[in-house]
Amino acid sequence: DKLILAVSRAWKVYALEATTSEMVWSRYLGHPGPDCMNLPKPNGTDVGGCSPWMQLLQSNTIAYSELLIVTPSALEPGSPNKPHRLLWLDPLIGRVLHEELAPEGSKVESIVPLPRRGNPQQTKLPFLIVDGKRKVHIMPSQSVSSELSKFVEETADKLFHYEVNTAQQVVQGFMMGHEGKASELVRLWNLELGSVGERILTAAAPEHREWNHVPVYIKGDASILYKYINANLLAVVTEDIRDNSSALNLYAIDAVTGHIIHQSHIAGGAQPAHLVVCDNWVIMHYRNPKKTRFEIVVMELFQAKADEGPWDTLFAGKATNQTLSAHHLETPVPLQQTYIFPAGVTAMGVTATLKGITPRSIIMALTTEQVFHVSKDLLNPRRPYQALAGSGEKDKTAIPTQFAPTKEETLPMYQAVLPFRQTDVLTYYHSMGQVAGIISSPTALESTSLVFTFGLDLFLMPVQTAKAYDVLSPGFNYLLVYASVGLVVVVFIVTSFWAQRKALQDRWK
C-alpha cells in the first residue's frame, strides 16, 4: 500500500490512498495573507517562497519517515521578512510531531537531510538548512545531539551545495567553511551565464538516486560499456537570442567542481524547454520555431574505459579502489541524437524501479491533454545510422566503434521522426490538461512502476515498459499446472511402492 502526499495552492496537505484515491487525512496549514502573495520567489527557487513546500525525510536505519513542510509564517502588514515555519508530520496519520521557526529569522533556501545520530528512538529527523545569507543550521535546534554535531563537523568538507539563480542568470557552487566558519558556505565556483547573453530556462538533477541502478550496459557480443554515473550531475538549459534568431545551450555540469562535462549548442531551439535527467542520460524537449516543429534531444554519457573482460572483473583483487572522488573523475564520452516529436509537452518524468533492471520509460504530458510514454530504448543515441544512398558509406556523425551496436543487438535504425502510437497513451480517452508535474515510484514488482501526474487533475497509473515479465499472464493455464504436479506426485508414489514391493520379492527368491 502506498500513500500519495500532496499539497495544494490553498495551503492544504492531503494524504490519498494510491489504489482507491480515498483521502486518508488532510491538514490546513493556514495562509500568510496578501502581502506574502505579492512577493517574488527568492532566487527563482521553489523553497522559501510564499507557497508551502514539502519533502519526505527517511531514516537510514529503520523503516521510518517523516514529512517536512516549510511554510511562511503569518505575515503582518509592513513586515514581510518573518522567518519560515517548519513542521514535522507523521505521514501516516498527519499528526504534527514538532514545529518551530527557522533560526535567526532567516529565510529557508535549501534542505539537506542528515542521517540519524544518537537516540535511535528520536522522532524528529535532523536536516541542514541553508538560508538566504549562506549560513548553515542544524534542525531541529532543540534536540541536536553531540554525535550529530560531531558528524557534521567531520563531514563538513564533503557537504556541497549548488544554486541555480534564474534572477541573476548564474549557477554557483558552495561548500561548508573551515576553521570557525563551519556554519557558513564558501563559494567554490561561479558560472555567470548572463554575462554572455544567455538566460537560464530550466535545470534538473538526476532522478531516483535513492534506488539502485545498473552501472553498465551489456552489448550483444557480451562486451560491457561503462555508464558515466555521477550523482552530482546538473543539467542546465539556457536560451541565447541574437540577431532575431534563438538557440539553446544544454550544459552538463559537475555540481561539486563546477566543470562543464559537456555542452551542446542547438541552433534554432527555443522555449519552452523541459528536462529529465536519470542515470547517465539527459533528455530535453524543446520547440524549433524555424522549422515549426517540436524536437527531442537525448544525450548519454559513457566512460572511455575499455572492457576488461570477465577474468579481470571477477579476479580484480582487493587492491582495487572502490571509492571515487568528484575531483578526479575522467571526462566522459558523450553520444547525442535528435528526434522530431509531433506534440508539445507541459511536463516530463521517468519511471522508477527498485533494482533499475527494467528499461525506463519517459513520461510526457502533452499539450493535447494526453499522457504519453516512450521507452528509453527508442531514445537511444546508439541507434545506428543508415548508409548514405548510392555510396555505401556511413554518415560522418557515425557512432564511435567502441560504442557502436553489434549485429547481435536489436537496436532499430535511426529515424528522425519519433513514432506516436495511440497504444502508448496512458490516459486512454481521459483528458489531462494543465499537468504541472510527473512523479514515479517503484513497486514490489520490478517490471512495474507507479506514475502520478498532478495539476488540474490527478491521475495514477501503472507503467510496464517491458510488460509484466515477472507476473504470470491472466490467461495462464493454472489447471494444467496443478494437474501436472498432481500427476507427478501420483506417479512418484506408485513407482516408489512398486519398487519397494519388487525389491522385497527379489529377496524372497
Short mmCIF file of C-alpha atoms in Angstrom, two decimals:
data_model
loop_
_atom_site.label_atom_id
_atom_site.label_comp_id
_atom_site.label_asym_id
_atom_site.label_seq_id
_atom_site.Cartn_x
_atom_site.Cartn_y
_atom_site.Cartn_z
CA ASP A 1 0.00 0.00 0.00
CA LYS A 2 1.21 3.46 -0.88
CA LEU A 3 0.15 6.93 0.15
CA ILE A 4 0.20 9.94 -2.13
CA LEU A 5 1.18 13.09 -0.25
CA ALA A 6 0.18 16.31 -1.99
CA VAL A 7 -0.06 19.99 -1.07
CA SER A 8 -2.43 22.35 -2.86
CA ARG A 9 -2.25 26.06 -3.58
CA ALA A 10 -4.95 26.52 -0.96
CA TRP A 11 -2.36 25.60 1.69
CA LYS A 12 -3.84 22.18 2.42
CA VAL A 13 -1.92 18.90 2.69
CA TYR A 14 -3.61 15.69 1.58
CA ALA A 15 -2.78 12.01 2.00
CA LEU A 16 -4.50 9.85 -0.61
CA GLU A 17 -4.59 6.07 -0.77
CA ALA A 18 -2.93 5.18 -4.06
CA THR A 19 -5.18 2.33 -5.20
CA THR A 20 -8.57 3.77 -4.21
CA SER A 21 -7.87 7.55 -4.19
CA GLU A 22 -9.54 7.68 -0.77
CA MET A 23 -8.49 10.61 1.40
CA VAL A 24 -6.71 9.25 4.48
CA TRP A 25 -6.11 12.59 6.20
CA SER A 26 -5.84 16.30 5.43
CA ARG A 27 -4.46 19.32 7.27
CA TYR A 28 -4.89 23.04 6.67
CA LEU A 29 -1.64 25.00 7.06
CA GLY A 30 -3.08 28.48 7.36
CA HIS A 31 -2.46 31.38 4.98
CA PRO A 32 0.20 34.11 5.10
CA GLY A 33 -2.02 36.89 3.79
CA PRO A 34 -1.97 39.04 0.65
CA ASP A 35 1.38 40.69 1.45
CA CYS A 36 3.26 37.42 1.03
CA MET A 37 1.46 36.51 -2.19
CA ASN A 38 2.90 39.59 -3.89
CA LEU A 39 6.50 38.76 -3.00
CA PRO A 40 8.69 37.12 -5.69
CA LYS A 41 10.32 33.77 -5.16
CA PRO A 42 13.90 34.09 -3.85
CA ASN A 43 16.48 33.16 -6.49
CA GLY A 44 13.72 31.67 -8.58
CA THR A 45 13.58 28.53 -6.43
CA ASP A 46 10.59 26.67 -5.01
CA VAL A 47 11.84 26.55 -1.42
CA GLY A 48 11.49 29.75 0.54
CA GLY A 49 8.67 31.29 -1.46
CA CYS A 50 5.15 32.10 -0.39
CA SER A 51 3.85 28.65 -1.25
CA PRO A 52 4.19 25.63 1.06
CA TRP A 53 6.94 23.18 0.19
CA MET A 54 7.39 19.65 1.50
CA GLN A 55 9.93 16.82 1.47
CA LEU A 56 9.84 13.29 2.86
CA LEU A 57 12.65 12.62 5.35
CA GLN A 58 13.60 8.95 5.53
CA SER A 59 15.58 7.20 8.26
CA ASN A 60 18.67 5.25 7.22
CA THR A 61 18.35 2.66 9.99
CA ILE A 62 14.69 1.65 10.25
CA ALA A 63 11.60 1.81 8.06
CA TYR A 64 10.55 5.20 9.36
CA SER A 65 9.93 8.50 7.64
CA GLU A 66 8.62 11.96 8.44
CA LEU A 67 7.07 14.67 6.30
CA LEU A 68 8.79 18.04 6.48
CA ILE A 69 6.75 21.09 5.46
CA VAL A 70 8.22 24.58 5.02
CA THR A 71 5.73 27.45 5.02
CA PRO A 72 5.98 31.20 5.55
CA SER A 73 4.75 32.24 8.94
CA ALA A 74 1.74 34.50 9.30
CA LEU A 75 2.72 37.93 8.00
CA GLU A 76 1.66 41.27 9.30
CA PRO A 77 1.28 44.35 7.09
CA GLY A 78 4.62 46.02 6.62
CA SER A 79 6.70 43.07 7.91
CA PRO A 80 7.33 40.66 5.01
CA ASN A 81 10.59 39.26 6.41
CA LYS A 82 9.32 36.92 9.07
CA PRO A 83 11.05 33.52 9.29
CA HIS A 84 9.70 30.38 7.78
CA ARG A 85 7.79 27.82 9.78
CA LEU A 86 8.98 24.19 9.89
CA LEU A 87 6.63 21.31 10.63
CA TRP A 88 7.44 17.65 11.18
CA LEU A 89 4.41 15.47 10.38
CA ASP A 90 3.70 11.77 10.65
CA PRO A 91 2.91 10.88 7.01
CA LEU A 92 0.61 8.01 8.01
CA ILE A 93 -1.85 9.92 10.18
CA GLY A 94 -0.95 13.59 9.62
CA ARG A 95 -0.14 14.29 13.28
CA VAL A 96 2.27 17.19 13.94
CA LEU A 97 5.37 15.81 15.66
CA HIS A 98 7.23 19.09 16.06
CA GLU A 99 7.00 22.70 14.97
CA GLU A 100 9.43 25.60 15.15
CA LEU A 101 10.57 28.67 13.26
CA ALA A 102 13.70 28.90 11.17
CA PRO A 103 16.63 30.18 13.26
CA GLU A 104 17.68 33.83 13.43
CA GLY A 105 14.75 34.98 11.36
CA SER A 106 16.36 33.53 8.24
CA LYS A 107 14.67 32.50 5.01
CA VAL A 108 14.97 28.85 4.02
CA GLU A 109 16.75 28.37 0.69
CA SER A 110 17.59 24.65 0.70
CA ILE A 111 17.17 21.48 2.76
CA VAL A 112 19.87 18.79 3.18
CA PRO A 113 18.71 15.60 5.03
CA LEU A 114 21.10 14.14 7.63
CA PRO A 115 21.41 10.59 8.97
CA ARG A 116 20.05 9.93 12.43
CA ARG A 117 22.67 10.06 15.18
CA GLY A 118 22.35 9.49 18.90
CA ASN A 119 18.96 8.33 20.21
CA PRO A 120 17.52 5.72 17.78
CA GLN A 121 14.02 6.47 19.10
CA GLN A 122 14.24 10.12 18.08
CA THR A 123 11.01 11.13 16.33
CA LYS A 124 12.30 14.36 14.80
CA LEU A 125 14.63 13.51 11.92
CA PRO A 126 17.50 16.01 11.53
CA PHE A 127 18.49 18.03 8.48
CA LEU A 128 20.52 21.07 7.48
CA ILE A 129 19.05 24.42 6.47
CA VAL A 130 20.78 26.79 4.08
CA ASP A 131 19.36 30.29 4.48
CA GLY A 132 19.48 33.36 2.28
CA LYS A 133 22.67 34.60 3.99
CA ARG A 134 24.55 31.41 3.04
CA LYS A 135 24.55 30.17 6.62
CA VAL A 136 24.00 26.55 7.62
CA HIS A 137 21.87 25.48 10.60
CA ILE A 138 21.15 22.07 12.09
CA MET A 139 17.48 21.38 12.70
CA PRO A 140 15.68 20.73 14.95
CA SER A 141 17.70 23.16 17.03
CA GLN A 142 16.42 21.96 20.43
CA SER A 143 17.42 18.31 20.06
CA VAL A 144 20.84 18.41 18.39
CA SER A 145 22.91 15.58 19.84
CA SER A 146 26.66 15.71 20.30
CA GLU A 147 27.06 12.81 17.87
CA LEU A 148 25.14 14.68 15.18
CA SER A 149 27.21 17.85 15.70
CA LYS A 150 30.40 15.81 15.53
CA PHE A 151 29.22 14.10 12.36
CA VAL A 152 28.52 17.44 10.67
CA GLU A 153 31.95 18.75 11.67
CA GLU A 154 33.74 15.64 10.39
CA THR A 155 31.90 15.62 7.06
CA ALA A 156 31.91 19.39 6.52
CA ASP A 157 34.47 19.08 3.71
CA LYS A 158 32.18 16.57 1.94
CA LEU A 159 29.00 18.65 2.01
CA PHE A 160 28.45 20.70 -1.13
CA HIS A 161 25.62 22.93 -2.24
CA TYR A 162 24.69 24.50 -5.56
CA GLU A 163 22.22 27.17 -6.59
CA VAL A 164 20.66 27.97 -9.96
CA ASN A 165 19.73 31.64 -9.76
CA THR A 166 17.29 32.44 -12.56
CA ALA A 167 17.02 36.05 -11.40
CA GLN A 168 20.74 36.85 -11.85
CA GLN A 169 21.35 34.16 -14.53
CA VAL A 170 24.15 32.50 -12.60
CA VAL A 171 24.96 28.99 -11.35
CA GLN A 172 27.03 28.79 -8.18
CA GLY A 173 28.63 26.05 -6.13
CA PHE A 174 29.43 26.17 -2.41
CA MET A 175 30.99 24.05 0.32
CA MET A 176 30.95 24.32 4.10
CA GLY A 177 33.68 26.53 5.54
CA HIS A 178 36.58 25.53 7.77
CA GLU A 179 38.31 26.94 10.86
CA GLY A 180 35.48 28.65 12.62
CA LYS A 181 33.29 29.05 9.54
CA ALA A 182 31.64 25.65 9.68
CA SER A 183 28.21 27.33 9.82
CA GLU A 184 28.77 29.30 6.61
CA LEU A 185 29.05 28.42 2.97
CA VAL A 186 32.15 29.27 0.96
CA ARG A 187 31.75 29.80 -2.76
CA LEU A 188 33.81 27.39 -4.83
CA TRP A 189 32.84 28.20 -8.38
CA ASN A 190 30.66 30.60 -10.30
CA LEU A 191 29.20 30.27 -13.80
CA GLU A 192 27.80 33.61 -14.96
CA LEU A 193 25.67 32.78 -17.98
CA GLY A 194 24.02 36.19 -18.07
CA SER A 195 27.35 37.87 -18.86
CA VAL A 196 27.47 36.10 -22.24
CA GLY A 197 23.88 36.97 -23.10
CA GLU A 198 22.26 33.69 -22.06
CA ARG A 199 19.12 33.27 -19.99
CA ILE A 200 18.51 30.20 -17.83
CA LEU A 201 15.30 28.40 -18.74
CA THR A 202 15.37 25.30 -16.58
CA ALA A 203 17.69 22.97 -14.68
CA ALA A 204 17.43 19.40 -13.41
CA ALA A 205 19.40 16.89 -11.34
CA PRO A 206 19.34 13.08 -11.72
CA GLU A 207 16.12 11.50 -10.51
CA HIS A 208 15.67 8.30 -8.48
CA ARG A 209 19.14 8.40 -6.94
CA GLU A 210 17.75 6.74 -3.80
CA TRP A 211 17.14 3.47 -5.66
CA ASN A 212 19.50 1.06 -7.36
CA HIS A 213 20.67 1.31 -10.94
CA VAL A 214 22.69 -0.78 -13.37
CA PRO A 215 26.14 0.82 -13.82
CA VAL A 216 26.97 -0.96 -17.08
CA TYR A 217 25.37 -1.73 -20.42
CA ILE A 218 25.91 -5.21 -21.89
CA LYS A 219 26.17 -5.24 -25.68
CA GLY A 220 25.06 -8.04 -27.96
CA ASP A 221 28.52 -9.64 -28.04
CA ALA A 222 28.65 -9.73 -24.19
CA SER A 223 31.10 -6.81 -24.03
CA ILE A 224 30.48 -4.07 -21.48
CA LEU A 225 30.01 -0.34 -21.76
CA TYR A 226 30.55 1.55 -18.52
CA LYS A 227 28.00 4.26 -17.83
CA TYR A 228 29.16 7.63 -16.53
CA ILE A 229 27.26 7.69 -13.24
CA ASN A 230 27.71 10.99 -11.42
CA ALA A 231 25.33 11.76 -8.56
CA ASN A 232 26.43 15.41 -8.72
CA LEU A 233 25.41 15.85 -12.35
CA LEU A 234 23.45 19.02 -13.07
CA ALA A 235 21.80 19.80 -16.43
CA VAL A 236 21.11 23.45 -17.26
CA VAL A 237 19.33 24.81 -20.33
CA THR A 238 19.87 28.39 -21.45
CA GLU A 239 18.44 30.45 -24.30
CA ASP A 240 20.58 32.75 -26.43
CA ILE A 241 18.74 35.24 -28.64
CA ARG A 242 20.89 37.20 -31.06
CA ASP A 243 20.11 38.87 -34.38
CA ASN A 244 16.45 37.80 -34.20
CA SER A 245 17.47 34.14 -34.03
CA SER A 246 17.27 31.91 -30.99
CA ALA A 247 19.41 28.99 -29.87
CA LEU A 248 19.53 26.71 -26.87
CA ASN A 249 22.59 25.59 -24.94
CA LEU A 250 22.47 22.38 -22.92
CA TYR A 251 25.12 22.20 -20.19
CA ALA A 252 26.09 19.08 -18.22
CA ILE A 253 27.86 20.40 -15.12
CA ASP A 254 29.56 18.72 -12.18
CA ALA A 255 27.89 20.45 -9.23
CA VAL A 256 30.90 19.83 -6.94
CA THR A 257 33.76 21.09 -9.08
CA GLY A 258 31.83 23.33 -11.49
CA HIS A 259 33.43 21.64 -14.50
CA ILE A 260 31.36 21.65 -17.68
CA ILE A 261 31.27 17.98 -18.59
CA HIS A 262 29.61 18.59 -21.94
CA GLN A 263 27.97 21.46 -23.78
CA SER A 264 25.59 21.10 -26.69
CA HIS A 265 24.55 24.03 -28.88
CA ILE A 266 21.13 23.62 -30.52
CA ALA A 267 20.68 26.15 -33.28
CA GLY A 268 17.09 27.24 -33.82
CA GLY A 269 15.88 25.91 -30.47
CA ALA A 270 13.54 28.00 -28.35
CA GLN A 271 11.47 27.76 -25.21
CA PRO A 272 9.52 26.14 -23.70
CA ALA A 273 12.17 23.57 -22.79
CA HIS A 274 11.62 20.60 -20.48
CA LEU A 275 14.32 18.41 -18.97
CA VAL A 276 14.52 14.95 -17.45
CA VAL A 277 17.80 13.52 -16.11
CA CYS A 278 18.39 9.99 -14.85
CA ASP A 279 21.35 7.61 -14.56
CA ASN A 280 23.80 8.71 -17.28
CA TRP A 281 21.49 10.44 -19.75
CA VAL A 282 19.74 13.77 -20.29
CA ILE A 283 16.62 14.24 -22.43
CA MET A 284 15.27 17.65 -23.43
CA HIS A 285 12.10 18.57 -25.29
CA TYR A 286 12.02 21.98 -26.97
CA ARG A 287 10.43 23.96 -29.78
CA ASN A 288 12.06 24.74 -33.12
CA PRO A 289 10.19 27.79 -34.48
CA LYS A 290 12.31 27.98 -37.63
CA LYS A 291 11.18 24.52 -38.72
CA THR A 292 7.77 24.84 -36.99
CA ARG A 293 8.05 21.61 -35.04
CA PHE A 294 8.96 20.13 -31.67
CA GLU A 295 12.16 18.18 -31.17
CA ILE A 296 13.72 15.91 -28.54
CA VAL A 297 17.46 15.70 -27.97
CA VAL A 298 18.93 12.84 -25.97
CA MET A 299 22.47 12.94 -24.58
CA GLU A 300 24.06 9.89 -22.98
CA LEU A 301 27.42 9.82 -21.20
CA PHE A 302 29.76 6.81 -21.11
CA GLN A 303 33.17 6.20 -19.65
CA ALA A 304 36.06 5.89 -22.07
CA LYS A 305 37.08 2.75 -20.21
CA ALA A 306 37.57 -0.36 -22.32
CA ASP A 307 36.03 -3.70 -21.40
CA GLU A 308 38.50 -5.59 -19.18
CA GLY A 309 36.92 -8.97 -19.80
CA PRO A 310 35.30 -11.37 -17.35
CA TRP A 311 38.52 -12.57 -15.71
CA ASP A 312 39.74 -9.10 -14.75
CA THR A 313 36.27 -8.23 -13.49
CA LEU A 314 35.91 -11.34 -11.31
CA PHE A 315 39.52 -11.56 -10.08
CA ALA A 316 40.49 -7.91 -9.86
CA GLY A 317 41.71 -8.39 -6.29
CA LYS A 318 41.13 -6.42 -3.12
CA ALA A 319 43.61 -3.70 -4.10
CA THR A 320 41.11 -2.15 -6.49
CA ASN A 321 39.92 1.25 -5.28
CA GLN A 322 36.20 1.10 -4.52
CA THR A 323 35.73 4.86 -3.97
CA LEU A 324 35.66 7.72 -6.44
CA SER A 325 36.19 11.41 -5.83
CA ALA A 326 34.28 14.04 -7.76
CA HIS A 327 37.58 15.89 -8.20
CA HIS A 328 39.22 13.01 -10.09
CA LEU A 329 36.54 11.81 -12.49
CA GLU A 330 37.60 11.30 -16.07
CA THR A 331 35.93 13.18 -18.91
CA PRO A 332 33.08 11.05 -20.32
CA VAL A 333 32.31 10.29 -23.94
CA PRO A 334 29.01 11.92 -24.97
CA LEU A 335 26.62 10.43 -27.54
CA GLN A 336 23.77 12.55 -28.83
CA GLN A 337 20.86 12.27 -31.25
CA THR A 338 17.87 14.47 -32.11
CA TYR A 339 14.35 13.32 -32.89
CA ILE A 340 11.23 15.05 -34.20
CA PHE A 341 8.24 14.81 -31.89
CA PRO A 342 4.68 15.59 -33.08
CA ALA A 343 3.37 17.38 -29.96
CA GLY A 344 4.26 19.91 -27.31
CA VAL A 345 4.99 18.96 -23.72
CA THR A 346 3.99 20.55 -20.42
CA ALA A 347 5.82 18.18 -18.02
CA MET A 348 8.22 15.24 -18.18
CA GLY A 349 9.15 12.37 -15.87
CA VAL A 350 10.79 8.95 -15.86
CA THR A 351 9.75 5.61 -14.40
CA ALA A 352 11.48 4.08 -11.37
CA THR A 353 12.05 0.51 -10.23
CA LEU A 354 13.73 -0.91 -7.14
CA LYS A 355 16.69 -2.55 -8.88
CA GLY A 356 16.86 -0.46 -12.06
CA ILE A 357 16.85 -3.59 -14.25
CA THR A 358 13.70 -2.82 -16.22
CA PRO A 359 14.23 -0.37 -19.12
CA ARG A 360 12.96 3.05 -18.20
CA SER A 361 10.12 4.90 -19.89
CA ILE A 362 9.94 8.64 -20.47
CA ILE A 363 6.57 10.03 -19.37
CA MET A 364 5.39 13.18 -21.15
CA ALA A 365 2.28 15.26 -20.51
CA LEU A 366 1.29 16.60 -23.92
CA THR A 367 -0.41 19.83 -24.89
CA THR A 368 -3.10 17.63 -26.46
CA GLU A 369 -4.23 16.77 -22.89
CA GLN A 370 -2.76 13.27 -23.06
CA VAL A 371 -0.08 11.48 -21.05
CA PHE A 372 2.28 9.62 -23.35
CA HIS A 373 5.14 7.24 -22.60
CA VAL A 374 8.03 6.15 -24.79
CA SER A 375 10.67 3.57 -23.97
CA LYS A 376 14.21 4.80 -23.39
CA ASP A 377 15.32 2.11 -25.86
CA LEU A 378 13.79 4.22 -28.66
CA LEU A 379 15.50 7.36 -27.39
CA ASN A 380 18.89 5.70 -27.62
CA PRO A 381 21.78 7.71 -29.12
CA ARG A 382 23.48 4.43 -30.06
CA ARG A 383 20.90 3.71 -32.74
CA PRO A 384 22.85 3.14 -35.96
CA TYR A 385 22.57 5.47 -38.92
CA GLN A 386 21.59 4.17 -42.33
CA ALA A 387 24.18 4.11 -45.09
CA LEU A 388 24.12 7.03 -47.49
CA ALA A 389 22.22 6.28 -50.69
CA GLY A 390 24.47 5.12 -53.53
CA SER A 391 27.74 5.48 -51.63
CA GLY A 392 27.75 2.58 -49.22
CA GLU A 393 29.43 4.84 -46.65
CA LYS A 394 28.17 5.79 -43.24
CA ASP A 395 27.39 9.35 -42.22
CA LYS A 396 30.14 11.44 -40.65
CA THR A 397 28.13 11.51 -37.45
CA ALA A 398 28.50 7.75 -37.09
CA ILE A 399 28.92 6.36 -33.59
CA PRO A 400 32.47 5.52 -32.41
CA THR A 401 33.40 1.89 -32.84
CA GLN A 402 33.58 1.16 -29.10
CA PHE A 403 30.00 2.32 -28.57
CA ALA A 404 28.51 1.19 -31.87
CA PRO A 405 25.88 -1.56 -31.66
CA THR A 406 26.83 -5.08 -32.64
CA LYS A 407 24.99 -7.34 -35.05
CA GLU A 408 23.51 -9.30 -32.16
CA GLU A 409 21.76 -6.23 -30.74
CA THR A 410 18.22 -5.44 -31.78
CA LEU A 411 18.56 -1.68 -31.86
CA PRO A 412 16.37 -0.19 -34.60
CA MET A 413 17.92 2.02 -37.27
CA TYR A 414 17.84 5.73 -36.59
CA GLN A 415 14.72 7.50 -37.82
CA ALA A 416 14.32 11.23 -37.38
CA VAL A 417 10.60 11.10 -36.56
CA LEU A 418 9.68 9.52 -33.24
CA PRO A 419 6.55 7.39 -33.81
CA PHE A 420 3.41 8.40 -31.95
CA ARG A 421 1.39 5.27 -31.28
CA GLN A 422 -2.03 5.60 -29.70
CA THR A 423 -1.37 2.44 -27.68
CA ASP A 424 1.37 4.34 -25.83
CA VAL A 425 -1.12 6.88 -24.47
CA LEU A 426 -1.54 6.12 -20.78
CA THR A 427 -4.69 8.17 -20.18
CA TYR A 428 -6.72 6.45 -22.91
CA TYR A 429 -9.83 8.59 -23.53
CA HIS A 430 -9.39 10.72 -20.36
CA SER A 431 -8.29 14.33 -20.76
CA MET A 432 -5.41 15.52 -18.59
CA GLY A 433 -4.95 19.25 -19.10
CA GLN A 434 -2.52 21.63 -17.41
CA VAL A 435 -0.31 18.91 -15.96
CA ALA A 436 2.19 20.60 -13.62
CA GLY A 437 4.41 17.63 -12.76
CA ILE A 438 5.01 13.90 -13.01
CA ILE A 439 6.29 11.69 -10.17
CA SER A 440 7.03 7.97 -10.27
CA SER A 441 7.62 5.38 -7.57
CA PRO A 442 8.71 1.72 -7.67
CA THR A 443 6.57 -1.22 -6.61
CA ALA A 444 7.36 -4.67 -5.25
CA LEU A 445 7.37 -5.93 -8.86
CA GLU A 446 10.50 -4.99 -10.80
CA SER A 447 8.51 -4.75 -14.03
CA THR A 448 6.00 -2.20 -12.73
CA SER A 449 6.33 1.46 -11.83
CA LEU A 450 3.60 3.75 -10.49
CA VAL A 451 3.33 7.12 -12.26
CA PHE A 452 1.41 10.00 -10.70
CA THR A 453 0.56 13.16 -12.65
CA PHE A 454 -0.79 16.24 -10.94
CA GLY A 455 -2.08 19.62 -11.99
CA LEU A 456 -5.67 20.50 -12.74
CA ASP A 457 -6.48 16.79 -12.24
CA LEU A 458 -4.80 13.87 -10.50
CA PHE A 459 -4.06 10.66 -12.37
CA LEU A 460 -2.29 7.48 -11.19
CA MET A 461 -1.36 4.62 -13.48
CA PRO A 462 0.98 1.58 -13.51
CA VAL A 463 3.56 1.54 -16.31
CA GLN A 464 5.28 -1.63 -17.53
CA THR A 465 7.99 -0.77 -20.04
CA ALA A 466 8.96 -4.40 -20.69
CA LYS A 467 5.48 -5.76 -19.97
CA ALA A 468 4.81 -7.97 -16.94
CA TYR A 469 7.76 -10.30 -17.34
CA ASP A 470 7.75 -11.21 -13.62
CA VAL A 471 3.99 -11.90 -13.42
CA LEU A 472 2.01 -14.79 -14.88
CA SER A 473 -0.43 -13.69 -17.55
CA PRO A 474 -4.18 -13.70 -16.78
CA GLY A 475 -4.71 -16.44 -19.37
CA PHE A 476 -2.19 -18.76 -17.78
CA ASN A 477 -3.50 -22.34 -17.53
CA TYR A 478 -3.35 -22.95 -13.78
CA LEU A 479 -5.47 -26.13 -14.09
CA LEU A 480 -2.87 -27.73 -16.33
CA VAL A 481 -0.09 -26.88 -13.88
CA TYR A 482 -1.99 -28.30 -10.92
CA ALA A 483 -2.90 -31.43 -12.91
CA SER A 484 0.73 -31.91 -13.99
CA VAL A 485 2.02 -31.55 -10.44
CA GLY A 486 -0.65 -33.93 -9.15
CA LEU A 487 0.20 -36.48 -11.83
CA VAL A 488 3.89 -36.32 -10.96
CA VAL A 489 3.10 -36.88 -7.26
CA VAL A 490 0.84 -39.86 -8.03
CA VAL A 491 3.42 -41.43 -10.37
CA PHE A 492 6.13 -40.92 -7.73
CA ILE A 493 4.05 -42.65 -5.04
CA VAL A 494 3.06 -45.55 -7.34
CA THR A 495 6.59 -46.13 -8.62
CA SER A 496 8.03 -45.95 -5.09
CA PHE A 497 5.51 -48.55 -3.84
CA TRP A 498 6.17 -50.77 -6.87
CA ALA A 499 9.96 -50.53 -6.44
CA GLN A 500 9.76 -51.44 -2.74
CA ARG A 501 7.45 -54.42 -3.49
CA LYS A 502 9.72 -55.66 -6.28
CA ALA A 503 12.79 -55.38 -4.05
CA LEU A 504 11.03 -57.42 -1.33
CA GLN A 505 10.03 -60.14 -3.83
CA ASP A 506 13.61 -60.34 -5.11
CA ARG A 507 14.86 -61.01 -1.59
CA TRP A 508 12.45 -63.98 -1.18
CA LYS A 509 13.74 -65.70 -4.31
#
